[in-house]
Amino acid sequence: MQIQNGMGRRDFIKGLSLFAGTAGFGFAAPQSAQAAPQQKPGDEMLDYPVEGLDSGVKRQLSVVIMGAGGRGKTYAGYAARFPEAMKIVAVADINEYRRKSMAEKYGIPPERTFGDFHEVLAAGRIADAMVISLPDDLHYEPAMAAMAQGYDLILEKPMAQTEQECRDLLKRQRETGAIVGVCHVLRYAPYFRALKAAIADGLVGEVVSIQHMEPIQYSHMAHSYVRGIWRDSKASTPIILAKSCHDLDIVRWLVDRRCNAVSAEGSLMHFRKENMPVGAPPRCTDGCPHEATCPYSALDIYARRRKYLGVFDLPKGYTEEDILQKLRTTGYGRCVYQCDNDQCDHYVANLLFEGGLTAAFSMEAFTPWGGRRTRVMGTRGFIEGDGTAFTAYDFRSSRRRTWAKKVSEIPGYKGAGHGGGDWALVRDFLRAVDKRDESMLTSSLAASVESHVMGFACEKSRLAGGKVAVEV
Ligand SMILES: NC(=O)c1ccc[n+]([C@@H]2O[C@H](COP(=O)([O-])OP(=O)(O)OC[C@H]3O[C@@H](n4cnc5c(N)ncnc54)[C@H](O)[C@@H]3O)[C@@H](O)[C@H]2O)c1
């Protein structure tokens, strides 16, 4: 099958830009996700120092990777980069290709190459630390067991599927003294660190309110939350946790105050059977009459644009036919209007913090770009940022100060995911383990439980209506 360029995509994206620019949140749409929207000639540049990624720890930490998918590979990558500080000594993955690839890359012997994660737990403690990068429903059980066995943990978010399980994890951590770094990686990204420093330095006076938006991006939404492994809120977690626990966490971290209450709204409006265009077959590969105009065409997203191909474990030198075969045989080829999905495609939450500070959060599927957009309103100034650069305005002096460091140009940061946050988390984890000092990690289990509880409270509010108290 030959893939033709789709008509109508440009019009669609143009439409989305207009939508993003005029939605209730009122964010001006920047030219691209990389552009610093407000930077002007003559702006003073803010220059907060960025720490390197080398932990400086002399002792080599041995690590077992539980789940050698996208995230497992990312954290293991730190060991390839800084082998003196971290060594991958075991791996578990039920997917043979991923398990073998990781074993090969890190020289893991066959007796330390496992299938199901239970096999690792049954082997006793075989490493200093464990990375739990399994699917959302497989975090709680191994984390509880591993802490009891004496492991320190890098634990993917969401840490568990219920509020009670989050509290159990915290209790277990306190009993065992395990060092646990939860993967709220944005806290470690130079952009967010600079934003927090600017607020702490008083560039806006006292913070009164925040607007924070997570634009998921339309094809990422279709890939992960309509066709992909987070499509079912019960099998994984509701999207406010599966996707946006980062955002609740980063807002909580920026304001540095307890959240007292939340109220939320949201629903799945678009990716439903009743919105299916007439005559669409169950798979985009089955000659769909709407393929050339549908923004969610699997042929367009995967075969033409070559996006998100990591999920397919394609062989080296793969061809278009290899991709099409995956679209015929996996969930990723399905029509987005005929999937077993239930995640919201738009979600808003009002967050009330101590002292009356408020934050308005908005998660949006229908945007042309991903990343984050944040506005901070203070008594003396205002900050606006797009996830890569921000500008602080001072009301009295009209001074404009901009932070716009290109993370890829910071020595050592090229290729580090989440704006550098992924490997910076590992760096701080190694230091915290070395010194047995949890405070060297910002995304400790205790801090992360708090923002997870905010997420569960949002979901309660969305489903039952009304304001829900956040009790940590
Ligand atoms: N911190 C972040 O920014 C971030 C980003 C993306 C995903 N995540 C989270 O990280 C986790 C992993 O996500 P991912 O994108 O790497 O997913 P993934 O599907 O790429 O990786 C998960 C791996 O676990 C393996 N697996 C499943 N069941 C198993 C079992 N019983 N025993 C052993 N292996 C098993 C799968 O085969 C797969 O390779 C998820 O919880 C996700 O929500 C976090």
Short mmCIF file of C-alpha atoms and ligand atoms in Angstrom, two decimals:
data_model
loop_
_atom_site.label_atom_id
_atom_site.label_comp_id
_atom_site.label_asym_id
_atom_site.label_seq_id
_atom_site.Cartn_x
_atom_site.Cartn_y
_atom_site.Cartn_z
CA MET A 1 0.00 0.00 0.00
CA GLN A 2 1.35 3.46 -0.92
CA ILE A 3 0.86 6.28 1.54
CA GLN A 4 -0.34 9.54 -0.06
CA ASN A 5 0.02 12.91 1.57
CA GLY A 6 -3.21 13.74 3.40
CA MET A 7 -5.24 16.75 2.31
CA GLY A 8 -6.75 19.04 4.87
CA ARG A 9 -4.11 18.59 7.56
CA ARG A 10 -2.82 22.16 7.23
CA ASP A 11 -6.36 23.50 7.56
CA PHE A 12 -6.88 21.30 10.57
CA ILE A 13 -3.72 22.54 12.30
CA LYS A 14 -4.62 26.12 11.46
CA GLY A 15 -7.99 25.52 13.06
CA LEU A 16 -6.38 24.08 16.15
CA SER A 17 -4.07 27.09 16.50
CA LEU A 18 -7.09 29.37 16.44
CA PHE A 19 -8.81 27.20 18.97
CA ALA A 20 -5.80 27.24 21.26
CA GLY A 21 -5.54 30.99 20.98
CA THR A 22 -9.15 31.67 21.86
CA ALA A 23 -9.99 28.93 24.33
CA GLY A 24 -11.18 29.93 27.80
CA PHE A 25 -7.62 29.78 29.04
CA GLY A 26 -6.63 32.43 26.53
CA PHE A 27 -3.08 31.31 25.78
CA ALA A 28 -1.65 33.02 22.74
CA ALA A 29 -0.51 30.34 20.33
CA PRO A 30 3.26 30.63 19.79
CA GLN A 31 4.78 29.95 16.38
CA SER A 32 6.11 26.64 17.58
CA ALA A 33 6.55 24.78 20.81
CA GLN A 34 10.22 25.81 20.75
CA ALA A 35 9.66 29.54 20.38
CA ALA A 36 10.04 31.84 23.35
CA PRO A 37 6.73 33.61 22.92
CA GLN A 38 7.49 36.89 24.61
CA GLN A 39 11.23 37.34 24.22
CA LYS A 40 12.05 40.73 22.68
CA PRO A 41 15.32 42.41 21.72
CA GLY A 42 16.56 44.27 24.76
CA ASP A 43 15.16 41.81 27.32
CA GLU A 44 17.56 41.13 30.15
CA MET A 45 18.51 37.48 30.21
CA LEU A 46 18.10 35.44 33.37
CA ASP A 47 20.93 33.02 33.90
CA TYR A 48 20.29 30.52 36.65
CA PRO A 49 23.14 28.00 36.86
CA VAL A 50 22.34 24.52 35.54
CA GLU A 51 23.94 21.57 37.27
CA GLY A 52 25.71 18.98 35.14
CA LEU A 53 24.33 15.45 34.90
CA ASP A 54 27.32 13.72 36.46
CA SER A 55 26.40 12.71 40.02
CA GLY A 56 30.02 12.77 41.12
CA VAL A 57 29.30 9.65 43.18
CA LYS A 58 32.33 7.37 43.25
CA ARG A 59 30.57 4.12 44.22
CA GLN A 60 28.93 2.18 41.36
CA LEU A 61 25.25 1.44 42.06
CA SER A 62 23.93 -1.85 40.68
CA VAL A 63 20.43 -1.58 39.26
CA VAL A 64 17.71 -3.94 38.03
CA ILE A 65 15.33 -2.61 35.40
CA MET A 66 11.72 -3.81 35.75
CA GLY A 67 10.14 -3.07 32.36
CA ALA A 68 12.52 -2.44 29.46
CA GLY A 69 10.10 -0.25 27.49
CA GLY A 70 10.41 3.45 26.72
CA ARG A 71 11.00 4.58 30.29
CA GLY A 72 13.17 1.66 31.37
CA LYS A 73 15.48 2.31 28.43
CA THR A 74 15.64 6.00 29.28
CA TYR A 75 16.80 5.48 32.87
CA ALA A 76 19.16 2.68 31.87
CA GLY A 77 20.69 5.16 29.43
CA TYR A 78 22.27 6.95 32.39
CA ALA A 79 24.39 3.85 33.00
CA ALA A 80 25.60 3.89 29.39
CA ARG A 81 26.58 7.53 29.87
CA PHE A 82 28.08 7.30 33.37
CA PRO A 83 29.13 3.64 33.74
CA GLU A 84 31.33 4.38 36.74
CA ALA A 85 28.23 5.46 38.72
CA MET A 86 25.58 2.97 37.64
CA LYS A 87 25.54 -0.57 36.25
CA ILE A 88 22.51 -2.41 34.91
CA VAL A 89 22.88 -5.93 36.32
CA ALA A 90 19.44 -7.43 35.65
CA VAL A 91 16.34 -6.85 33.54
CA ALA A 92 12.76 -8.13 33.52
CA ASP A 93 10.37 -7.76 30.61
CA ILE A 94 7.73 -10.13 29.26
CA ASN A 95 8.54 -8.79 25.80
CA GLU A 96 11.39 -10.95 24.53
CA TYR A 97 12.72 -8.41 22.05
CA ARG A 98 13.02 -5.66 24.69
CA ARG A 99 14.43 -7.99 27.31
CA LYS A 100 17.09 -9.30 24.93
CA SER A 101 17.97 -5.86 23.55
CA MET A 102 18.62 -4.53 27.03
CA ALA A 103 20.56 -7.63 28.08
CA GLU A 104 22.72 -7.29 24.98
CA LYS A 105 23.33 -3.56 25.39
CA TYR A 106 24.36 -3.79 29.05
CA GLY A 107 26.02 -7.21 29.03
CA ILE A 108 23.48 -8.77 31.39
CA PRO A 109 24.04 -12.54 31.79
CA PRO A 110 21.17 -14.97 30.96
CA GLU A 111 20.64 -15.88 34.64
CA ARG A 112 19.88 -12.20 35.33
CA THR A 113 17.54 -11.77 32.35
CA PHE A 114 13.96 -12.33 33.50
CA GLY A 115 10.49 -12.41 31.93
CA ASP A 116 7.71 -11.55 34.37
CA PHE A 117 8.71 -9.18 37.18
CA HIS A 118 7.69 -11.74 39.84
CA GLU A 119 10.76 -13.79 38.83
CA VAL A 120 13.02 -10.96 39.97
CA LEU A 121 11.23 -10.65 43.30
CA ALA A 122 11.56 -14.42 43.79
CA ALA A 123 15.33 -14.20 43.27
CA GLY A 124 15.77 -12.07 46.42
CA ARG A 125 17.80 -8.87 46.42
CA ILE A 126 20.07 -9.02 43.40
CA ALA A 127 21.01 -5.35 43.09
CA ASP A 128 21.30 -2.17 45.15
CA ALA A 129 18.40 -0.44 43.46
CA MET A 130 15.46 -1.11 41.18
CA VAL A 131 13.85 0.95 38.45
CA ILE A 132 10.11 0.21 38.26
CA SER A 133 9.07 1.26 34.78
CA LEU A 134 6.29 -1.28 34.27
CA PRO A 135 2.75 -0.29 33.16
CA ASP A 136 0.68 1.79 35.62
CA ASP A 137 -1.12 -1.22 37.15
CA LEU A 138 2.20 -2.93 37.96
CA HIS A 139 3.89 -0.34 40.17
CA TYR A 140 2.37 -0.99 43.58
CA GLU A 141 3.05 -4.70 43.99
CA PRO A 142 6.73 -4.73 43.01
CA ALA A 143 7.40 -1.44 44.84
CA MET A 144 5.97 -2.80 48.10
CA ALA A 145 7.85 -6.07 47.75
CA ALA A 146 11.13 -4.49 46.68
CA MET A 147 11.23 -2.04 49.57
CA ALA A 148 10.69 -4.96 51.95
CA GLN A 149 13.67 -6.70 50.30
CA GLY A 150 15.91 -3.69 50.91
CA TYR A 151 15.92 -2.08 47.46
CA ASP A 152 16.07 1.65 46.84
CA LEU A 153 13.72 2.64 44.02
CA ILE A 154 13.27 4.81 41.01
CA LEU A 155 9.50 4.50 40.73
CA GLU A 156 7.53 5.59 37.69
CA LYS A 157 4.47 7.73 38.08
CA PRO A 158 1.65 7.28 38.77
CA MET A 159 3.09 5.37 41.71
CA ALA A 160 -0.13 3.40 42.27
CA GLN A 161 -3.72 3.15 41.10
CA THR A 162 -5.49 4.20 44.29
CA GLU A 163 -4.99 6.74 47.03
CA GLN A 164 -4.82 3.98 49.63
CA GLU A 165 -2.02 2.25 47.74
CA CYS A 166 -0.07 5.53 47.61
CA ARG A 167 -0.39 5.81 51.38
CA ASP A 168 0.68 2.14 51.79
CA LEU A 169 3.81 2.86 49.75
CA LEU A 170 4.69 5.82 51.94
CA LYS A 171 4.18 3.75 55.09
CA ARG A 172 6.40 0.98 53.70
CA GLN A 173 9.07 3.49 52.73
CA ARG A 174 9.07 4.98 56.22
CA GLU A 175 9.32 1.52 57.80
CA THR A 176 12.15 0.36 55.56
CA GLY A 177 14.09 3.61 55.11
CA ALA A 178 14.23 2.99 51.36
CA ILE A 179 15.31 5.91 49.18
CA VAL A 180 12.55 6.34 46.59
CA GLY A 181 12.66 8.79 43.71
CA VAL A 182 9.29 9.13 42.00
CA CYS A 183 9.62 10.04 38.34
CA HIS A 184 8.13 13.52 38.49
CA VAL A 185 10.94 14.39 36.15
CA LEU A 186 9.79 17.93 35.37
CA ARG A 187 11.01 18.97 38.83
CA TYR A 188 14.54 18.27 37.60
CA ALA A 189 14.32 20.00 34.23
CA PRO A 190 16.43 23.20 33.98
CA TYR A 191 13.41 25.16 32.68
CA PHE A 192 11.21 24.37 35.67
CA ARG A 193 14.12 24.78 38.09
CA ALA A 194 14.72 28.27 36.69
CA LEU A 195 11.01 29.08 36.88
CA LYS A 196 10.93 28.03 40.52
CA ALA A 197 14.07 30.04 41.24
CA ALA A 198 12.55 33.14 39.60
CA ILE A 199 9.47 32.83 41.81
CA ALA A 200 11.57 32.19 44.92
CA ASP A 201 13.72 35.25 44.05
CA GLY A 202 10.56 37.39 44.21
CA LEU A 203 10.44 38.35 40.54
CA VAL A 204 6.64 38.50 40.74
CA GLY A 205 6.27 39.44 44.42
CA GLU A 206 3.85 37.13 46.19
CA VAL A 207 2.24 34.56 43.94
CA VAL A 208 -1.54 35.00 43.89
CA SER A 209 -2.57 32.64 41.12
CA ILE A 210 -1.33 30.34 38.37
CA GLN A 211 -2.70 29.22 35.03
CA HIS A 212 -1.12 26.00 33.87
CA MET A 213 -1.95 24.15 30.68
CA GLU A 214 -0.89 20.75 29.48
CA PRO A 215 -1.42 20.56 25.74
CA ILE A 216 -1.23 16.85 24.93
CA GLN A 217 -1.18 17.33 21.14
CA TYR A 218 -3.82 15.69 18.98
CA SER A 219 -1.80 12.75 17.60
CA HIS A 220 -0.15 11.99 20.96
CA MET A 221 -3.66 11.84 22.45
CA ALA A 222 -4.78 9.41 19.73
CA HIS A 223 -1.63 7.31 20.12
CA SER A 224 -1.47 6.97 23.91
CA TYR A 225 -4.94 7.65 25.30
CA VAL A 226 -7.27 6.42 22.52
CA ARG A 227 -5.41 3.53 20.88
CA GLY A 228 -2.54 2.98 23.29
CA ILE A 229 -1.84 1.47 26.68
CA TRP A 230 -3.37 4.31 28.73
CA ARG A 231 -6.71 4.30 26.87
CA ASP A 232 -8.59 2.55 29.68
CA SER A 233 -8.72 4.61 32.86
CA LYS A 234 -9.47 1.58 35.02
CA ALA A 235 -6.74 -0.66 33.64
CA SER A 236 -4.19 2.19 33.96
CA THR A 237 -5.22 5.33 35.85
CA PRO A 238 -7.54 8.26 35.05
CA ILE A 239 -5.81 10.70 32.70
CA ILE A 240 -5.43 13.31 35.44
CA LEU A 241 -2.93 10.86 36.97
CA ALA A 242 -1.74 8.91 33.93
CA LYS A 243 -0.83 12.10 32.07
CA SER A 244 -1.25 15.10 34.32
CA CYS A 245 0.07 14.03 37.71
CA HIS A 246 3.24 15.80 36.47
CA ASP A 247 1.29 19.03 36.19
CA LEU A 248 -0.46 18.88 39.53
CA ASP A 249 2.92 18.05 41.01
CA ILE A 250 4.78 20.88 39.30
CA VAL A 251 2.18 23.47 40.30
CA ARG A 252 2.27 22.22 43.92
CA TRP A 253 6.08 22.43 43.81
CA LEU A 254 6.13 25.92 42.29
CA VAL A 255 3.72 27.44 44.82
CA ASP A 256 5.28 25.56 47.73
CA ARG A 257 2.05 25.50 49.70
CA ARG A 258 -0.36 22.75 50.66
CA CYS A 259 -3.34 22.21 48.41
CA ASN A 260 -6.55 22.37 50.46
CA ALA A 261 -9.26 21.63 47.89
CA VAL A 262 -9.94 20.98 44.22
CA SER A 263 -12.87 20.98 41.84
CA ALA A 264 -12.77 19.50 38.37
CA GLU A 265 -14.73 18.97 35.15
CA GLY A 266 -13.97 17.05 32.00
CA SER A 267 -15.18 14.32 29.69
CA LEU A 268 -14.51 12.27 26.61
CA MET A 269 -16.27 14.37 23.98
CA HIS A 270 -14.74 13.38 20.68
CA PHE A 271 -13.21 9.89 20.49
CA ARG A 272 -16.53 8.07 20.70
CA LYS A 273 -18.44 5.72 18.39
CA GLU A 274 -21.18 8.28 17.66
CA ASN A 275 -18.58 10.63 16.13
CA MET A 276 -17.34 7.99 13.67
CA PRO A 277 -17.54 9.25 10.09
CA VAL A 278 -19.98 7.22 8.00
CA GLY A 279 -18.46 4.12 6.48
CA ALA A 280 -15.22 4.09 8.49
CA PRO A 281 -13.93 0.51 8.83
CA PRO A 282 -12.53 -0.72 12.18
CA ARG A 283 -8.94 -0.20 10.96
CA CYS A 284 -7.40 2.67 8.98
CA THR A 285 -5.63 0.00 6.90
CA ASP A 286 -8.97 -1.36 5.62
CA GLY A 287 -9.49 1.27 2.90
CA CYS A 288 -11.15 3.95 5.02
CA PRO A 289 -12.88 6.53 2.76
CA HIS A 290 -11.85 9.29 5.22
CA GLU A 291 -8.17 8.42 5.41
CA ALA A 292 -6.99 11.42 3.34
CA THR A 293 -8.73 13.94 5.60
CA CYS A 294 -8.81 12.35 9.04
CA PRO A 295 -6.27 13.97 11.42
CA TYR A 296 -6.08 10.73 13.37
CA SER A 297 -5.36 8.40 10.44
CA ALA A 298 -2.96 5.70 11.65
CA LEU A 299 -1.48 5.58 8.16
CA ASP A 300 -0.65 9.25 8.38
CA ILE A 301 0.65 9.25 11.97
CA TYR A 302 2.75 6.08 11.86
CA ALA A 303 3.52 5.19 8.26
CA ARG A 304 3.77 8.65 6.71
CA ARG A 305 5.01 10.80 9.60
CA ARG A 306 6.88 7.93 11.31
CA LYS A 307 5.80 9.01 14.79
CA TYR A 308 5.78 6.90 17.98
CA LEU A 309 7.37 3.91 16.23
CA GLY A 310 9.13 2.81 19.45
CA VAL A 311 6.04 0.84 20.48
CA PHE A 312 6.43 -1.52 17.53
CA ASP A 313 9.91 -2.95 18.22
CA LEU A 314 10.69 -2.74 14.51
CA PRO A 315 13.81 -4.50 13.23
CA LYS A 316 16.81 -2.49 12.02
CA GLY A 317 16.26 -1.35 8.44
CA TYR A 318 12.48 -1.72 8.69
CA THR A 319 10.32 -0.81 5.71
CA GLU A 320 6.97 0.90 5.29
CA GLU A 321 5.44 -2.54 4.86
CA ASP A 322 6.73 -3.52 8.34
CA ILE A 323 4.88 -0.53 9.82
CA LEU A 324 1.71 -1.33 7.89
CA GLN A 325 1.84 -4.90 9.13
CA LYS A 326 1.89 -3.57 12.72
CA LEU A 327 -1.08 -1.34 11.92
CA ARG A 328 -3.00 -4.37 10.61
CA THR A 329 -2.26 -6.49 13.66
CA THR A 330 -1.95 -4.21 16.75
CA GLY A 331 -4.31 -1.78 18.46
CA TYR A 332 -2.45 1.14 16.88
CA GLY A 333 -4.12 0.62 13.50
CA ARG A 334 -7.63 1.02 14.88
CA CYS A 335 -10.08 3.75 13.94
CA VAL A 336 -10.01 6.24 16.85
CA TYR A 337 -13.81 6.21 16.92
CA GLN A 338 -13.93 2.44 17.41
CA CYS A 339 -11.55 1.81 20.31
CA ASP A 340 -12.23 0.61 23.85
CA ASN A 341 -11.13 3.96 25.31
CA ASP A 342 -12.65 6.04 28.09
CA GLN A 343 -10.03 8.69 28.97
CA CYS A 344 -11.17 12.31 28.98
CA ASP A 345 -10.00 14.41 26.05
CA HIS A 346 -10.33 17.66 27.99
CA TYR A 347 -10.07 18.23 31.70
CA VAL A 348 -10.05 21.37 33.82
CA ALA A 349 -9.32 21.63 37.53
CA ASN A 350 -9.33 24.50 39.99
CA LEU A 351 -6.83 24.07 42.79
CA LEU A 352 -7.08 26.00 46.05
CA PHE A 353 -3.87 26.33 48.06
CA GLU A 354 -3.18 27.55 51.59
CA GLY A 355 -3.68 31.29 52.01
CA GLY A 356 -6.17 31.53 49.13
CA LEU A 357 -3.65 31.09 46.28
CA THR A 358 -5.42 29.50 43.32
CA ALA A 359 -4.35 27.59 40.22
CA ALA A 360 -6.39 26.84 37.12
CA PHE A 361 -5.22 23.71 35.33
CA SER A 362 -6.29 22.68 31.87
CA MET A 363 -5.42 19.46 30.03
CA GLU A 364 -6.18 19.63 26.32
CA ALA A 365 -6.02 16.90 23.69
CA PHE A 366 -6.75 19.17 20.76
CA THR A 367 -3.60 21.21 20.28
CA PRO A 368 -0.95 21.16 17.54
CA TRP A 369 1.92 21.07 20.04
CA GLY A 370 2.75 19.38 23.33
CA GLY A 371 4.80 20.69 26.25
CA ARG A 372 3.48 22.98 28.95
CA ARG A 373 2.29 26.60 29.18
CA THR A 374 2.37 28.41 32.51
CA ARG A 375 1.40 31.89 33.69
CA VAL A 376 2.23 33.10 37.18
CA MET A 377 0.37 36.12 38.52
CA GLY A 378 2.06 37.89 41.45
CA THR A 379 1.57 41.09 43.43
CA ARG A 380 4.50 42.84 41.71
CA GLY A 381 4.86 41.04 38.42
CA PHE A 382 3.90 38.32 35.98
CA ILE A 383 5.65 35.36 34.36
CA GLU A 384 4.66 33.61 31.17
CA GLY A 385 6.41 30.50 29.91
CA ASP A 386 5.99 27.89 27.20
CA GLY A 387 7.98 25.00 28.65
CA THR A 388 11.22 26.05 26.96
CA ALA A 389 11.51 29.77 27.81
CA PHE A 390 9.78 32.24 30.10
CA THR A 391 9.64 35.98 30.59
CA ALA A 392 9.16 37.77 33.90
CA TYR A 393 7.61 41.26 33.80
CA ASP A 394 8.03 43.72 36.66
CA PHE A 395 5.00 46.03 36.98
CA ARG A 396 6.71 49.10 38.47
CA SER A 397 9.88 49.20 36.38
CA SER A 398 8.50 47.56 33.21
CA ARG A 399 11.65 45.45 33.33
CA ARG A 400 11.44 42.25 31.23
CA ARG A 401 13.69 39.37 32.13
CA THR A 402 13.79 36.23 30.02
CA TRP A 403 15.14 32.73 30.63
CA ALA A 404 15.66 30.99 27.32
CA LYS A 405 18.43 28.46 27.67
CA LYS A 406 18.42 25.82 24.94
CA VAL A 407 18.67 22.65 26.97
CA SER A 408 20.27 20.72 24.11
CA GLU A 409 23.13 23.25 24.18
CA ILE A 410 23.84 22.86 27.90
CA PRO A 411 26.98 20.70 28.09
CA GLY A 412 26.00 17.07 28.61
CA TYR A 413 22.24 17.60 28.22
CA LYS A 414 21.92 16.80 24.50
CA GLY A 415 19.56 13.86 24.10
CA ALA A 416 18.35 13.94 27.73
CA GLY A 417 14.56 13.54 27.78
CA HIS A 418 11.92 15.76 29.43
CA GLY A 419 14.06 18.89 29.06
CA GLY A 420 16.92 17.13 30.83
CA GLY A 421 14.73 16.03 33.75
CA ASP A 422 15.01 12.27 33.15
CA TRP A 423 18.73 11.97 33.74
CA ALA A 424 18.86 14.74 36.35
CA LEU A 425 16.46 12.64 38.41
CA VAL A 426 18.84 9.67 38.17
CA ARG A 427 21.76 11.94 39.13
CA ASP A 428 19.97 13.14 42.29
CA PHE A 429 18.80 9.60 43.09
CA LEU A 430 22.41 8.33 43.00
CA ARG A 431 23.48 11.12 45.34
CA ALA A 432 20.58 10.50 47.74
CA VAL A 433 21.35 6.77 47.86
CA ASP A 434 25.06 7.43 48.35
CA LYS A 435 24.44 9.72 51.32
CA ARG A 436 21.29 7.87 52.53
CA ASP A 437 19.61 11.27 52.45
CA GLU A 438 16.15 11.44 50.90
CA SER A 439 16.17 15.24 51.02
CA MET A 440 18.66 15.24 48.13
CA LEU A 441 15.73 14.24 45.90
CA THR A 442 12.96 16.74 45.29
CA SER A 443 10.43 14.13 44.08
CA SER A 444 10.50 12.06 47.24
CA LEU A 445 7.72 9.59 47.88
CA ALA A 446 6.15 11.87 50.52
CA ALA A 447 6.08 14.90 48.19
CA SER A 448 4.73 12.75 45.37
CA VAL A 449 1.97 11.19 47.47
CA GLU A 450 0.69 14.70 48.08
CA SER A 451 0.34 15.55 44.39
CA HIS A 452 -1.12 12.10 43.63
CA VAL A 453 -3.78 12.70 46.32
CA MET A 454 -4.61 15.96 44.52
CA GLY A 455 -5.15 13.91 41.34
CA PHE A 456 -7.45 11.40 43.02
CA ALA A 457 -9.39 14.32 44.55
CA CYS A 458 -9.77 15.91 41.09
CA GLU A 459 -11.18 12.67 39.72
CA LYS A 460 -13.61 12.38 42.63
CA SER A 461 -14.76 15.92 41.97
CA ARG A 462 -15.11 15.36 38.22
CA LEU A 463 -17.26 12.28 38.72
CA ALA A 464 -19.36 13.36 41.70
CA GLY A 465 -19.32 17.12 41.21
CA GLY A 466 -18.44 19.80 43.71
CA LYS A 467 -15.38 20.75 45.66
CA VAL A 468 -13.29 17.99 47.25
CA ALA A 469 -10.98 18.54 50.20
CA VAL A 470 -7.38 17.34 49.79
CA GLU A 471 -6.30 15.53 52.91
CA VAL A 472 -2.74 14.31 53.02
N1 LIG B 1 7.78 10.04 34.05
C1 LIG B 1 7.31 10.23 32.84
O1 LIG B 1 7.41 11.31 32.29
C2 LIG B 1 6.65 9.10 32.10
C3 LIG B 1 6.53 9.15 30.70
C4 LIG B 1 5.93 8.06 30.06
C5 LIG B 1 5.48 6.99 30.80
N2 LIG B 1 5.59 6.99 32.16
C6 LIG B 1 5.15 5.86 32.97
O2 LIG B 1 6.19 4.89 32.95
C7 LIG B 1 5.65 3.56 32.95
C8 LIG B 1 6.20 2.80 31.75
O3 LIG B 1 5.84 3.49 30.58
P1 LIG B 1 6.52 3.15 29.17
O4 LIG B 1 6.14 4.24 28.27
O5 LIG B 1 7.94 2.81 29.36
O6 LIG B 1 5.69 1.85 28.79
P2 LIG B 1 6.20 0.64 27.89
O7 LIG B 1 5.00 -0.13 27.51
O8 LIG B 1 7.10 1.15 26.82
O9 LIG B 1 7.10 -0.21 28.91
C9 LIG B 1 6.57 -1.06 29.89
C10 LIG B 1 7.26 -2.41 29.74
O10 LIG B 1 6.80 -3.29 30.78
C11 LIG B 1 6.75 -4.61 30.22
N3 LIG B 1 5.87 -5.45 31.05
C12 LIG B 1 4.51 -5.47 31.09
N4 LIG B 1 4.08 -6.38 31.99
C13 LIG B 1 5.19 -6.95 32.53
C14 LIG B 1 5.40 -7.95 33.51
N5 LIG B 1 4.37 -8.57 34.10
N6 LIG B 1 6.67 -8.28 33.84
C15 LIG B 1 7.73 -7.69 33.21
N7 LIG B 1 7.58 -6.74 32.25
C16 LIG B 1 6.33 -6.36 31.92
C17 LIG B 1 6.22 -4.38 28.82
O11 LIG B 1 6.51 -5.48 27.99
C18 LIG B 1 6.93 -3.10 28.41
O12 LIG B 1 8.13 -3.34 27.69
C19 LIG B 1 4.15 3.74 32.93
O13 LIG B 1 3.64 3.62 34.22
C20 LIG B 1 3.95 5.15 32.44
O14 LIG B 1 2.76 5.75 32.89
C21 LIG B 1 6.18 8.02 32.80
#
